[in-house]
Amino acid sequence: MLEFLKKVFTPSEPIDFKELISNGAQIIDVRTTGEYRGGHIKRSKNIPLQELSGKIDSLNKHKTYILCCASGGRSGSARRMMSSAGFENVHNGGGWMQLQNKIS
């Protein structure tokens, strides 16, 4: 049972966030505005999770997005929300500091 759950919740191949960005992916930071002001990834866009549903129609469903927050929880929720709305290329980048290290 544990192996089944690992397969379901673990991507088969690691995601190359650096490559996604070089191919035009947009980083969306779903932390609060105050958290974002305290530090963020350059060129990321701040759309707090609690505002995402109201702004989701302004986003291009055909673009690739990488979501981040403080730890990966809110960005995971945002990913599910966007996927449910028809976005196909949405990735949970986890915590913004860890993501920044992966793309530097």
CSV table of C-alpha atoms in Angstrom, one decimal:
chain,number,residue,atom,x,y,z
A,1,MET,CA,0.0,0.0,0.0
A,2,LEU,CA,2.8,2.4,0.9
A,3,GLU,CA,4.5,1.9,-2.5
A,4,PHE,CA,1.2,2.6,-4.3
A,5,LEU,CA,0.8,5.9,-2.4
A,6,LYS,CA,4.4,6.8,-3.2
A,7,LYS,CA,3.7,6.3,-6.9
A,8,VAL,CA,0.5,8.3,-6.9
A,9,PHE,CA,2.0,11.3,-5.0
A,10,THR,CA,5.6,11.3,-6.4
A,11,PRO,CA,6.3,12.6,-9.9
A,12,SER,CA,7.9,9.9,-12.0
A,13,GLU,CA,10.7,12.2,-13.1
A,14,PRO,CA,12.0,15.2,-11.2
A,15,ILE,CA,10.8,18.6,-12.5
A,16,ASP,CA,13.5,20.8,-14.0
A,17,PHE,CA,12.2,24.2,-12.8
A,18,LYS,CA,15.1,26.0,-14.4
A,19,GLU,CA,14.3,24.6,-17.8
A,20,LEU,CA,10.6,25.4,-17.4
A,21,ILE,CA,11.5,29.0,-16.6
A,22,SER,CA,13.9,29.2,-19.6
A,23,ASN,CA,10.9,28.0,-21.7
A,24,GLY,CA,8.7,30.8,-20.5
A,25,ALA,CA,7.1,29.5,-17.3
A,26,GLN,CA,5.7,32.2,-14.9
A,27,ILE,CA,6.3,31.9,-11.2
A,28,ILE,CA,3.3,32.7,-9.0
A,29,ASP,CA,3.9,33.3,-5.3
A,30,VAL,CA,0.7,32.6,-3.4
A,31,ARG,CA,1.8,34.0,-0.1
A,32,THR,CA,0.3,37.1,1.4
A,33,THR,CA,1.4,40.5,0.1
A,34,GLY,CA,3.2,41.1,3.4
A,35,GLU,CA,5.1,37.8,3.1
A,36,TYR,CA,6.0,38.6,-0.5
A,37,ARG,CA,7.3,42.0,0.4
A,38,GLY,CA,9.6,40.4,2.9
A,39,GLY,CA,11.4,38.5,0.1
A,40,HIS,CA,10.6,36.8,-3.1
A,41,ILE,CA,12.0,35.4,-6.3
A,42,LYS,CA,12.8,38.0,-9.0
A,43,ARG,CA,10.2,38.3,-11.7
A,44,SER,CA,7.6,36.2,-9.7
A,45,LYS,CA,4.1,37.5,-9.6
A,46,ASN,CA,2.3,37.7,-6.2
A,47,ILE,CA,-1.3,36.4,-6.2
A,48,PRO,CA,-2.2,35.5,-2.6
A,49,LEU,CA,-4.0,32.2,-2.4
A,50,GLN,CA,-7.1,33.8,-0.9
A,51,GLU,CA,-7.3,36.1,-4.1
A,52,LEU,CA,-6.5,33.4,-6.7
A,53,SER,CA,-10.1,32.3,-7.4
A,54,GLY,CA,-11.0,35.9,-8.3
A,55,LYS,CA,-8.0,36.4,-10.5
A,56,ILE,CA,-7.8,33.0,-12.2
A,57,ASP,CA,-9.7,34.1,-15.3
A,58,SER,CA,-7.0,36.7,-16.0
A,59,LEU,CA,-4.4,34.0,-16.4
A,60,ASN,CA,-3.6,32.2,-19.6
A,61,LYS,CA,-4.6,28.5,-19.4
A,62,HIS,CA,-2.1,27.6,-22.0
A,63,LYS,CA,0.9,29.0,-20.2
A,64,THR,CA,3.2,27.0,-17.8
A,65,TYR,CA,3.1,28.1,-14.2
A,66,ILE,CA,5.2,27.3,-11.2
A,67,LEU,CA,3.6,28.0,-7.8
A,68,CYS,CA,5.4,28.7,-4.6
A,69,CYS,CA,4.7,29.8,-1.1
A,70,ALA,CA,6.5,29.4,2.3
A,71,SER,CA,6.5,25.6,2.5
A,72,GLY,CA,4.5,24.1,-0.4
A,73,GLY,CA,1.1,23.7,1.3
A,74,ARG,CA,-0.6,26.8,-0.1
A,75,SER,CA,1.0,26.3,-3.5
A,76,GLY,CA,-0.3,22.8,-3.5
A,77,SER,CA,-3.8,24.1,-2.9
A,78,ALA,CA,-3.3,26.7,-5.6
A,79,ARG,CA,-2.2,24.0,-8.0
A,80,ARG,CA,-5.3,21.9,-7.3
A,81,MET,CA,-7.5,25.0,-7.8
A,82,MET,CA,-5.9,25.9,-11.1
A,83,SER,CA,-6.0,22.3,-12.4
A,84,SER,CA,-9.7,22.1,-11.5
A,85,ALA,CA,-10.2,25.3,-13.6
A,86,GLY,CA,-8.6,23.7,-16.7
A,87,PHE,CA,-4.9,24.7,-16.4
A,88,GLU,CA,-2.8,21.8,-17.6
A,89,ASN,CA,0.8,23.0,-17.0
A,90,VAL,CA,0.9,23.9,-13.3
A,91,HIS,CA,3.6,22.8,-11.0
A,92,ASN,CA,4.0,23.1,-7.2
A,93,GLY,CA,7.5,24.5,-6.7
A,94,GLY,CA,7.2,24.3,-2.9
A,95,GLY,CA,8.7,26.9,-0.7
A,96,TRP,CA,10.0,30.0,-2.5
A,97,MET,CA,13.5,29.8,-0.9
A,98,GLN,CA,14.0,26.2,-2.0
A,99,LEU,CA,12.6,27.0,-5.4
A,100,GLN,CA,15.0,29.9,-5.7
A,101,ASN,CA,17.9,27.6,-4.9
A,102,LYS,CA,16.7,25.2,-7.6
A,103,ILE,CA,16.6,27.8,-10.3
A,104,SER,CA,19.7,29.8,-9.4
